[in-house]
mmCIF file of C-alpha atoms in Angstrom:
data_model
loop_
_atom_site.group_PDB
_atom_site.id
_atom_site.type_symbol
_atom_site.label_atom_id
_atom_site.label_comp_id
_atom_site.label_asym_id
_atom_site.label_seq_id
_atom_site.Cartn_x
_atom_site.Cartn_y
_atom_site.Cartn_z
ATOM 1 C CA MET A 130 -27.941 95.716 79.507
ATOM 2 C CA THR A 131 -29.898 94.507 82.437
ATOM 3 C CA GLN A 132 -29.536 91.461 84.578
ATOM 4 C CA THR A 133 -31.637 90.847 87.667
ATOM 5 C CA GLY A 134 -29.759 89.018 90.398
ATOM 6 C CA THR A 135 -28.793 85.651 88.982
ATOM 7 C CA THR A 136 -31.349 85.832 86.205
ATOM 8 C CA GLN A 137 -31.544 87.310 82.729
ATOM 9 C CA THR A 138 -34.559 88.587 80.887
ATOM 10 C CA GLY A 139 -36.071 88.261 77.416
ATOM 11 C CA THR A 140 -39.203 89.375 74.962
ATOM 12 C CA THR A 141 -41.731 88.165 72.460
ATOM 13 C CA HIS A 142 -45.230 89.074 71.340
ATOM 14 C CA THR A 143 -48.128 86.711 71.932
ATOM 15 C CA GLY A 144 -51.858 87.194 72.138
ATOM 16 C CA GLU A 145 -52.074 89.898 74.789
ATOM 17 C CA PRO A 146 -54.883 89.283 77.233
ATOM 18 C CA GLY A 147 -57.625 91.797 76.791
ATOM 19 C CA ARG A 148 -55.840 94.700 75.108
ATOM 20 C CA GLY A 149 -53.896 93.456 72.080
ATOM 21 C CA ARG A 150 -50.608 91.586 72.381
ATOM 22 C CA LEU A 151 -48.380 90.649 75.292
ATOM 23 C CA ALA A 152 -44.758 91.647 74.803
ATOM 24 C CA ILE A 153 -42.116 89.564 76.552
ATOM 25 C CA ASP A 154 -39.098 91.828 76.971
ATOM 26 C CA SER A 155 -35.420 91.122 77.619
ATOM 27 C CA GLY A 156 -32.151 92.504 78.833
ATOM 28 C CA VAL A 157 -28.743 91.737 77.364
ATOM 29 C CA ALA A 158 -25.110 91.861 78.431
ATOM 30 C CA SER A 159 -24.236 94.724 80.758
ATOM 31 C CA ARG A 160 -20.625 95.196 79.557
ATOM 32 C CA LEU A 161 -20.423 97.126 76.307
ATOM 33 C CA THR A 162 -18.136 94.570 74.653
ATOM 34 C CA GLY A 163 -20.837 91.932 74.986
ATOM 35 C CA VAL A 164 -23.807 94.013 73.838
ATOM 36 C CA PRO A 165 -23.642 93.447 70.052
ATOM 37 C CA GLU A 166 -23.625 89.654 70.242
ATOM 38 C CA SER A 167 -26.112 89.569 73.100
ATOM 39 C CA ALA A 168 -28.545 91.909 71.353
ATOM 40 C CA ARG A 169 -28.358 89.888 68.133
ATOM 41 C CA THR A 170 -29.015 86.714 70.111
ATOM 42 C CA VAL A 171 -32.079 88.200 71.790
ATOM 43 C CA GLU A 172 -33.454 89.235 68.415
ATOM 44 C CA ASP A 173 -32.640 85.883 66.789
ATOM 45 C CA GLN A 174 -34.435 84.031 69.595
ATOM 46 C CA GLY A 175 -37.645 85.827 68.675
ATOM 47 C CA PHE A 176 -37.843 88.314 71.523
ATOM 48 C CA ASP A 177 -39.540 91.617 70.790
ATOM 49 C CA GLY A 178 -37.433 94.038 72.785
ATOM 50 C CA CYS A 179 -34.805 94.586 75.426
ATOM 51 C CA TRP A 180 -34.217 97.075 78.218
ATOM 52 C CA ALA A 181 -30.967 98.457 79.602
ATOM 53 C CA GLY A 182 -30.730 99.456 83.245
ATOM 54 C CA GLU A 183 -28.605 102.104 84.912
ATOM 55 C CA THR A 184 -26.692 100.204 87.559
ATOM 56 C CA ASN A 185 -22.950 99.891 86.933
ATOM 57 C CA HIS A 186 -23.094 101.022 83.267
ATOM 58 C CA ASP A 187 -24.738 103.782 81.258
ATOM 59 C CA PRO A 188 -27.884 102.424 79.551
ATOM 60 C CA PHE A 189 -27.804 104.867 76.639
ATOM 61 C CA LEU A 190 -24.381 103.633 75.487
ATOM 62 C CA ALA A 191 -25.531 100.016 75.598
ATOM 63 C CA LEU A 192 -28.653 100.816 73.600
ATOM 64 C CA THR A 193 -26.625 102.681 70.995
ATOM 65 C CA LEU A 194 -24.749 99.455 70.309
ATOM 66 C CA ALA A 195 -27.940 97.406 70.423
ATOM 67 C CA ALA A 196 -29.587 99.735 67.904
ATOM 68 C CA GLU A 197 -26.633 99.304 65.547
ATOM 69 C CA HIS A 198 -26.698 95.511 65.715
ATOM 70 C CA THR A 199 -30.437 94.802 65.585
ATOM 71 C CA SER A 200 -33.219 95.709 63.184
ATOM 72 C CA ARG A 201 -36.504 94.588 64.739
ATOM 73 C CA ILE A 202 -36.614 94.516 68.526
ATOM 74 C CA GLU A 203 -37.719 97.501 70.577
ATOM 75 C CA LEU A 204 -35.115 99.084 72.848
ATOM 76 C CA GLY A 205 -35.589 100.916 76.124
ATOM 77 C CA THR A 206 -33.995 102.185 79.319
ATOM 78 C CA ASN A 207 -35.295 100.497 82.466
ATOM 79 C CA ILE A 208 -34.398 102.714 83.991
ATOM 80 C CA ALA A 209 -32.307 105.795 83.313
ATOM 81 C CA VAL A 210 -32.063 108.016 86.391
ATOM 82 C CA ALA A 211 -33.907 111.190 85.444
ATOM 83 C CA PHE A 212 -32.812 113.378 88.338
ATOM 84 C CA ALA A 213 -29.144 112.629 87.659
ATOM 85 C CA ARG A 214 -29.637 114.536 84.399
ATOM 86 C CA ASN A 215 -31.775 117.367 83.030
ATOM 87 C CA PRO A 216 -34.602 117.307 80.465
ATOM 88 C CA MET A 217 -32.496 118.842 77.677
ATOM 89 C CA SER A 218 -29.711 116.265 77.889
ATOM 90 C CA VAL A 219 -32.190 113.380 78.121
ATOM 91 C CA ALA A 220 -34.263 114.791 75.247
ATOM 92 C CA SER A 221 -31.156 114.849 73.057
ATOM 93 C CA LEU A 222 -30.094 111.292 73.920
ATOM 94 C CA ALA A 223 -33.586 109.927 73.336
ATOM 95 C CA TRP A 224 -34.011 111.883 70.098
ATOM 96 C CA ASP A 225 -30.801 110.490 68.612
ATOM 97 C CA LEU A 226 -31.537 106.934 69.758
ATOM 98 C CA GLN A 227 -35.000 107.112 68.227
ATOM 99 C CA ASP A 228 -33.415 108.137 64.932
ATOM 100 C CA LEU A 229 -30.590 105.563 65.103
ATOM 101 C CA SER A 230 -32.994 102.729 65.936
ATOM 102 C CA HIS A 231 -35.519 103.763 63.248
ATOM 103 C CA GLY A 232 -38.259 104.456 65.777
ATOM 104 C CA ARG A 233 -37.679 101.505 68.114
ATOM 105 C CA PHE A 234 -36.625 103.388 71.260
ATOM 106 C CA ASN A 235 -38.623 103.713 74.501
ATOM 107 C CA LEU A 236 -37.414 106.117 77.196
ATOM 108 C CA GLY A 237 -37.817 104.616 80.666
ATOM 109 C CA LEU A 238 -37.113 106.983 83.551
ATOM 110 C CA GLY A 239 -36.954 106.623 87.327
ATOM 111 C CA THR A 240 -36.444 109.003 90.218
ATOM 112 C CA GLN A 241 -33.931 107.006 92.314
ATOM 113 C CA ILE A 242 -33.916 107.693 96.034
ATOM 114 C CA LYS A 243 -32.784 110.891 97.725
ATOM 115 C CA PRO A 244 -29.395 109.692 99.109
ATOM 116 C CA HIS A 245 -28.251 108.517 95.669
ATOM 117 C CA ILE A 246 -29.370 111.680 93.891
ATOM 118 C CA GLU A 247 -27.729 113.981 96.412
ATOM 119 C CA LYS A 248 -24.672 111.947 97.494
ATOM 120 C CA ARG A 249 -23.851 109.882 94.383
ATOM 121 C CA PHE A 250 -24.875 112.220 91.577
ATOM 122 C CA GLY A 251 -24.580 115.543 93.455
ATOM 123 C CA MET A 252 -27.926 116.724 92.129
ATOM 124 C CA PRO A 253 -30.942 118.326 93.836
ATOM 125 C CA TRP A 254 -33.808 116.254 95.221
ATOM 126 C CA SER A 255 -37.273 117.408 96.163
ATOM 127 C CA GLU A 256 -40.927 116.531 95.557
ATOM 128 C CA PRO A 257 -40.236 113.541 93.267
ATOM 129 C CA ALA A 258 -43.749 113.220 91.813
ATOM 130 C CA GLU A 259 -43.988 116.900 90.926
ATOM 131 C CA ARG A 260 -40.399 117.060 89.673
ATOM 132 C CA MET A 261 -40.877 113.993 87.460
ATOM 133 C CA ARG A 262 -44.130 115.342 86.038
ATOM 134 C CA GLU A 263 -42.339 118.551 85.109
ATOM 135 C CA PHE A 264 -39.426 116.567 83.662
ATOM 136 C CA VAL A 265 -41.803 114.754 81.279
ATOM 137 C CA ASP A 266 -43.606 117.968 80.355
ATOM 138 C CA ALA A 267 -40.248 119.588 79.575
ATOM 139 C CA LEU A 268 -39.236 116.656 77.361
ATOM 140 C CA GLN A 269 -42.430 117.003 75.349
ATOM 141 C CA ALA A 270 -41.925 120.759 74.955
ATOM 142 C CA ILE A 271 -38.345 120.281 73.749
ATOM 143 C CA TRP A 272 -39.278 117.538 71.286
ATOM 144 C CA SER A 273 -42.133 119.667 69.962
ATOM 145 C CA ALA A 274 -39.725 122.530 69.339
ATOM 146 C CA TRP A 275 -37.381 120.251 67.420
ATOM 147 C CA GLN A 276 -40.053 118.473 65.421
ATOM 148 C CA ASP A 277 -42.570 121.222 64.729
ATOM 149 C CA GLY A 278 -40.468 124.351 65.014
ATOM 150 C CA THR A 279 -42.534 125.721 67.889
ATOM 151 C CA ARG A 280 -40.809 128.321 70.036
ATOM 152 C CA LEU A 281 -39.295 126.769 73.150
ATOM 153 C CA ARG A 282 -40.692 128.561 76.178
ATOM 154 C CA PHE A 283 -40.763 126.055 79.009
ATOM 155 C CA GLU A 284 -40.541 127.541 82.496
ATOM 156 C CA GLY A 285 -41.425 125.422 85.523
ATOM 157 C CA ARG A 286 -40.596 125.237 89.198
ATOM 158 C CA PHE A 287 -37.652 122.896 88.685
ATOM 159 C CA TYR A 288 -36.593 123.220 85.049
ATOM 160 C CA THR A 289 -36.381 126.114 82.609
ATOM 161 C CA HIS A 290 -35.710 125.743 78.880
ATOM 162 C CA LYS A 291 -36.154 128.951 76.880
ATOM 163 C CA ILE A 292 -33.211 129.088 74.473
ATOM 164 C CA MET A 293 -33.051 126.942 71.341
ATOM 165 C CA SER A 294 -30.993 128.591 68.608
ATOM 166 C CA PRO A 295 -30.664 126.936 65.171
ATOM 167 C CA MET A 296 -27.086 125.827 65.827
ATOM 168 C CA PHE A 297 -28.254 123.601 68.673
ATOM 169 C CA THR A 298 -31.490 122.353 67.116
ATOM 170 C CA PRO A 299 -31.363 118.802 65.702
ATOM 171 C CA GLU A 300 -33.034 117.880 62.451
ATOM 172 C CA PRO A 301 -36.709 116.846 62.621
ATOM 173 C CA ASN A 302 -37.022 113.140 63.341
ATOM 174 C CA PRO A 303 -38.683 110.918 60.699
ATOM 175 C CA TYR A 304 -40.172 108.896 63.579
ATOM 176 C CA PRO A 305 -42.599 109.807 66.370
ATOM 177 C CA ALA A 306 -41.173 111.099 69.636
ATOM 178 C CA PRO A 307 -40.063 108.251 71.932
ATOM 179 C CA LYS A 308 -42.624 106.787 74.263
ATOM 180 C CA VAL A 309 -41.962 107.699 77.896
ATOM 181 C CA PHE A 310 -42.249 105.034 80.581
ATOM 182 C CA LEU A 311 -41.924 105.862 84.276
ATOM 183 C CA ALA A 312 -40.891 103.625 87.146
ATOM 184 C CA ALA A 313 -43.184 103.977 90.135
ATOM 185 C CA VAL A 314 -43.913 102.336 93.486
ATOM 186 C CA GLY A 315 -45.676 104.944 95.615
ATOM 187 C CA GLU A 316 -49.195 106.208 95.071
ATOM 188 C CA ARG A 317 -48.411 109.765 93.954
ATOM 189 C CA VAL A 318 -45.838 108.801 91.321
ATOM 190 C CA THR A 319 -47.956 105.893 90.064
ATOM 191 C CA GLU A 320 -51.032 108.104 89.614
ATOM 192 C CA MET A 321 -48.908 110.783 87.962
ATOM 193 C CA CYS A 322 -47.578 108.120 85.601
ATOM 194 C CA GLY A 323 -51.150 107.414 84.538
ATOM 195 C CA GLU A 324 -51.615 111.113 83.813
ATOM 196 C CA VAL A 325 -48.526 111.956 81.738
ATOM 197 C CA ALA A 326 -46.620 108.827 80.669
ATOM 198 C CA ASP A 327 -47.056 106.233 77.940
ATOM 199 C CA GLY A 328 -46.406 103.371 80.327
ATOM 200 C CA LEU A 329 -45.465 102.212 83.822
ATOM 201 C CA LEU A 330 -42.368 100.228 84.787
ATOM 202 C CA THR A 331 -43.174 98.245 87.926
ATOM 203 C CA HIS A 332 -40.665 96.999 90.459
ATOM 204 C CA PRO A 333 -39.697 93.286 90.398
ATOM 205 C CA PHE A 334 -40.980 92.922 93.956
ATOM 206 C CA THR A 335 -44.663 92.752 93.125
ATOM 207 C CA THR A 336 -47.393 90.157 92.848
ATOM 208 C CA ARG A 337 -50.393 89.683 90.609
ATOM 209 C CA ARG A 338 -52.698 90.533 93.510
ATOM 210 C CA PHE A 339 -50.781 93.749 94.230
ATOM 211 C CA LEU A 340 -51.018 94.743 90.575
ATOM 212 C CA ASP A 341 -54.760 94.033 90.522
ATOM 213 C CA GLU A 342 -55.708 95.621 93.837
ATOM 214 C CA VAL A 343 -53.172 98.435 94.255
ATOM 215 C CA THR A 344 -51.166 99.376 91.164
ATOM 216 C CA SER A 345 -53.845 99.178 88.466
ATOM 217 C CA PRO A 346 -56.410 101.297 90.366
ATOM 218 C CA MET A 347 -53.765 103.979 90.975
ATOM 219 C CA VAL A 348 -52.860 104.052 87.283
ATOM 220 C CA GLN A 349 -56.533 104.215 86.348
ATOM 221 C CA ARG A 350 -57.084 107.244 88.580
ATOM 222 C CA GLY A 351 -54.313 109.038 86.724
ATOM 223 C CA LEU A 352 -55.686 107.988 83.346
ATOM 224 C CA ASP A 353 -59.144 109.215 84.348
ATOM 225 C CA ARG A 354 -57.783 112.630 85.344
ATOM 226 C CA SER A 355 -56.033 112.982 81.982
ATOM 227 C CA GLY A 356 -59.024 111.683 80.030
ATOM 228 C CA ARG A 357 -57.008 108.853 78.483
ATOM 229 C CA ALA A 358 -57.983 105.232 77.838
ATOM 230 C CA ARG A 359 -56.178 102.268 79.386
ATOM 231 C CA ALA A 360 -55.774 100.743 75.902
ATOM 232 C CA GLY A 361 -53.203 103.397 75.027
ATOM 233 C CA PHE A 362 -51.101 102.755 78.138
ATOM 234 C CA GLN A 363 -48.577 99.935 78.670
ATOM 235 C CA LEU A 364 -47.849 98.347 82.038
ATOM 236 C CA THR A 365 -44.440 96.667 82.046
ATOM 237 C CA SER A 366 -43.566 94.231 84.825
ATOM 238 C CA PRO A 367 -40.637 91.940 85.584
ATOM 239 C CA VAL A 368 -41.678 88.395 86.467
ATOM 240 C CA PHE A 369 -39.499 85.992 88.448
ATOM 241 C CA VAL A 370 -39.323 82.557 86.791
ATOM 242 C CA VAL A 371 -38.231 79.366 88.539
ATOM 243 C CA THR A 372 -37.580 76.545 86.101
ATOM 244 C CA GLY A 373 -34.818 74.174 85.050
ATOM 245 C CA GLU A 374 -33.843 71.507 82.564
ATOM 246 C CA THR A 375 -32.663 69.220 85.363
ATOM 247 C CA GLU A 376 -33.735 68.736 88.948
ATOM 248 C CA GLN A 377 -30.517 70.372 90.123
ATOM 249 C CA GLY A 378 -31.047 73.324 87.808
ATOM 250 C CA PHE A 379 -34.574 73.757 89.146
ATOM 251 C CA VAL A 380 -33.338 73.672 92.751
ATOM 252 C CA GLU A 381 -30.635 76.230 92.014
ATOM 253 C CA ALA A 382 -33.097 78.538 90.286
ATOM 254 C CA ALA A 383 -35.503 78.315 93.223
ATOM 255 C CA ALA A 384 -32.750 79.076 95.741
ATOM 256 C CA ALA A 385 -31.523 82.079 93.745
ATOM 257 C CA THR A 386 -35.045 83.469 93.410
ATOM 258 C CA ARG A 387 -35.753 82.981 97.115
ATOM 259 C CA ARG A 388 -32.657 85.045 97.900
ATOM 260 C CA GLN A 389 -33.714 87.771 95.475
ATOM 261 C CA ILE A 390 -37.224 87.942 96.944
ATOM 262 C CA ALA A 391 -35.770 88.052 100.456
ATOM 263 C CA PHE A 392 -33.387 90.855 99.499
ATOM 264 C CA TYR A 393 -36.213 93.016 98.158
ATOM 265 C CA GLY A 394 -38.488 92.024 101.034
ATOM 266 C CA SER A 395 -36.005 93.351 103.577
ATOM 267 C CA THR A 396 -36.519 96.892 102.253
ATOM 268 C CA PRO A 397 -39.064 98.887 104.294
ATOM 269 C CA ALA A 398 -40.393 100.634 101.152
ATOM 270 C CA TYR A 399 -41.734 97.304 99.860
ATOM 271 C CA ARG A 400 -43.366 96.176 103.112
ATOM 272 C CA LYS A 401 -46.825 97.044 101.780
ATOM 273 C CA VAL A 402 -46.565 94.264 99.197
ATOM 274 C CA LEU A 403 -45.988 91.685 101.919
ATOM 275 C CA GLU A 404 -48.663 93.234 104.142
ATOM 276 C CA LEU A 405 -51.269 92.805 101.425
ATOM 277 C CA HIS A 406 -50.684 89.060 101.662
ATOM 278 C CA GLY A 407 -50.556 88.989 105.463
ATOM 279 C CA TRP A 408 -46.766 88.656 105.626
ATOM 280 C CA GLY A 409 -45.882 92.042 107.102
ATOM 281 C CA ASP A 410 -43.960 90.568 110.024
ATOM 282 C CA LEU A 411 -41.664 88.802 107.552
ATOM 283 C CA GLN A 412 -40.389 92.165 106.363
ATOM 284 C CA THR A 413 -39.252 93.061 109.877
ATOM 285 C CA GLU A 414 -37.450 89.740 110.241
ATOM 286 C CA LEU A 415 -35.795 90.031 106.839
ATOM 287 C CA HIS A 416 -34.691 93.581 107.567
ATOM 288 C CA ASP A 417 -33.095 92.575 110.864
ATOM 289 C CA LEU A 418 -31.247 89.702 109.187
ATOM 290 C CA SER A 419 -30.039 91.992 106.391
ATOM 291 C CA LEU A 420 -28.465 94.331 108.948
ATOM 292 C CA ARG A 421 -26.476 91.344 110.192
ATOM 293 C CA GLY A 422 -25.548 90.242 106.673
ATOM 294 C CA GLU A 423 -27.280 86.874 107.005
ATOM 295 C CA TRP A 424 -28.276 86.629 103.343
ATOM 296 C CA GLU A 425 -28.512 82.845 103.133
ATOM 297 C CA THR A 426 -30.774 82.686 106.171
ATOM 298 C CA MET A 427 -32.999 85.326 104.630
ATOM 299 C CA GLY A 428 -33.593 83.168 101.565
ATOM 300 C CA GLU A 429 -34.600 80.233 103.730
ATOM 301 C CA LEU A 430 -37.531 82.272 105.098
ATOM 302 C CA ILE A 431 -39.152 82.422 101.648
ATOM 303 C CA THR A 432 -41.593 79.507 101.763
ATOM 304 C CA ASP A 433 -42.936 77.631 98.755
ATOM 305 C CA GLU A 434 -46.166 79.619 99.060
ATOM 306 C CA ILE A 435 -44.333 82.952 99.018
ATOM 307 C CA LEU A 436 -42.134 81.790 96.132
ATOM 308 C CA ALA A 437 -45.168 80.792 94.042
ATOM 309 C CA THR A 438 -46.841 84.132 94.827
ATOM 310 C CA PHE A 439 -43.930 86.179 93.507
ATOM 311 C CA ALA A 440 -42.684 83.844 90.768
ATOM 312 C CA VAL A 441 -43.845 81.572 87.982
ATOM 313 C CA VAL A 442 -42.707 78.158 89.201
ATOM 314 C CA ALA A 443 -42.996 75.568 86.450
ATOM 315 C CA PRO A 444 -41.173 73.050 84.244
ATOM 316 C CA VAL A 445 -39.740 74.522 81.055
ATOM 317 C CA ASP A 446 -42.655 73.320 78.913
ATOM 318 C CA GLU A 447 -45.178 74.996 81.252
ATOM 319 C CA VAL A 448 -43.437 78.347 81.725
ATOM 320 C CA ALA A 449 -45.294 80.003 78.836
ATOM 321 C CA ASP A 450 -48.680 79.081 80.273
ATOM 322 C CA GLY A 451 -47.575 80.307 83.688
ATOM 323 C CA LEU A 452 -46.452 83.644 82.261
ATOM 324 C CA LEU A 453 -49.689 84.108 80.367
ATOM 325 C CA ASP A 454 -51.728 83.325 83.489
ATOM 326 C CA ARG A 455 -49.676 85.792 85.513
ATOM 327 C CA CYS A 456 -50.015 88.573 82.941
ATOM 328 C CA ALA A 457 -53.588 88.097 81.697
ATOM 329 C CA GLY A 458 -55.623 91.297 81.738
ATOM 330 C CA VAL A 459 -53.108 93.503 83.579
ATOM 331 C CA ILE A 460 -49.526 93.254 82.229
ATOM 332 C CA ASP A 461 -48.893 94.486 78.678
ATOM 333 C CA ARG A 462 -45.124 93.945 78.600
ATOM 334 C CA ALA A 463 -43.573 91.216 80.730
ATOM 335 C CA VAL A 464 -39.888 90.873 81.540
ATOM 336 C CA PRO A 465 -39.440 87.245 82.622
ATOM 337 C CA ALA A 466 -36.317 86.692 84.717
ATOM 338 C CA LEU A 467 -35.164 83.364 83.274
ATOM 339 C CA PRO A 468 -32.440 81.435 85.136
ATOM 340 C CA THR A 469 -28.967 82.146 83.780
ATOM 341 C CA ASN A 470 -28.171 78.418 83.623
ATOM 342 C CA LEU A 471 -31.054 77.823 81.215
ATOM 343 C CA SER A 472 -29.794 76.778 77.784
ATOM 344 C CA ALA A 473 -30.409 78.810 74.646
ATOM 345 C CA GLU A 474 -32.542 75.943 73.374
ATOM 346 C CA ALA A 475 -34.784 76.073 76.444
ATOM 347 C CA LYS A 476 -35.193 79.845 76.145
ATOM 348 C CA SER A 477 -36.086 79.498 72.468
ATOM 349 C CA ARG A 478 -38.614 76.803 73.366
ATOM 350 C CA ILE A 479 -40.312 79.130 75.858
ATOM 351 C CA VAL A 480 -40.430 81.858 73.207
ATOM 352 C CA ALA A 481 -41.923 79.449 70.680
ATOM 353 C CA ASP A 482 -44.527 78.316 73.217
ATOM 354 C CA LEU A 483 -45.505 81.931 73.865
ATOM 355 C CA ARG A 484 -45.831 82.638 70.166
ATOM 356 C CA SER A 485 -48.019 79.589 69.600
ATOM 357 C CA THR A 486 -50.650 80.582 72.178
#
């Protein structure tokens, strides 16, 4: 399951600011051999859920193992690449995982970028917002056919599903259809997410101000068009965390997070986040350095102010308060990227602090 740079992630429920409860989500080991123990550990530490990403391993396989070896935590893909597959194959995977996990599975999907879809997966790419909308609509039609026995007659611009004979129809699921979360950065996909999805998966390279002033209004426009309330929608966001049990550990965590922020900041697609804060020129400088492979130098350009804008920077006993401040009123599920050198005891302490608030 997922790791972010040199950090790992984790989840727990606390008093959620404004709309119920805040979930603090986690990732576990990426190699399949480590998933059972890692998933059990996440659950034992009090976290509420974990996500598996599609980087160098298949997330559905990891979550199958996690479902077998846990009983309480929610499980989700963050993300599975939708356009590398088709709605029927994804519907089947999600359906079986929802059954295996006893209703704990969330399906998180992302578009990926055109070169990867066409040159890595050998699949077609076009109109990502429209294609993803149709992908979600097709999923719902397929699940409805399986659950309610309705005739499958889905025919869109990109996907067609009109045959569902009894031999290929799974048994009705005793649990509701999986919730569908979509990863989004651009305006069209983010608004579409508000229209058709159960939740949004934001990119790690974001700030509270960007969520307040850019992301949330886009989601709300989509919700308004679909006539849905914000209370029924979940915004999930990774949060960088800089902390440490020793001064050296703190310094190492800060350096690793600076490098991660610099790496994301070098990408032209994320320039608008920096521009919102008046740091647009930094993106150009970071991009030029990345082309020369000067990764260490890039990290040195991330000042303390920039670090504190993108990350919760706090001693271990103040991390919970920092996370709650960062999430209040906008983030429903947080994925804190805790330093990998943080002890299990320190992670459990942060979880306990979150639960006590």
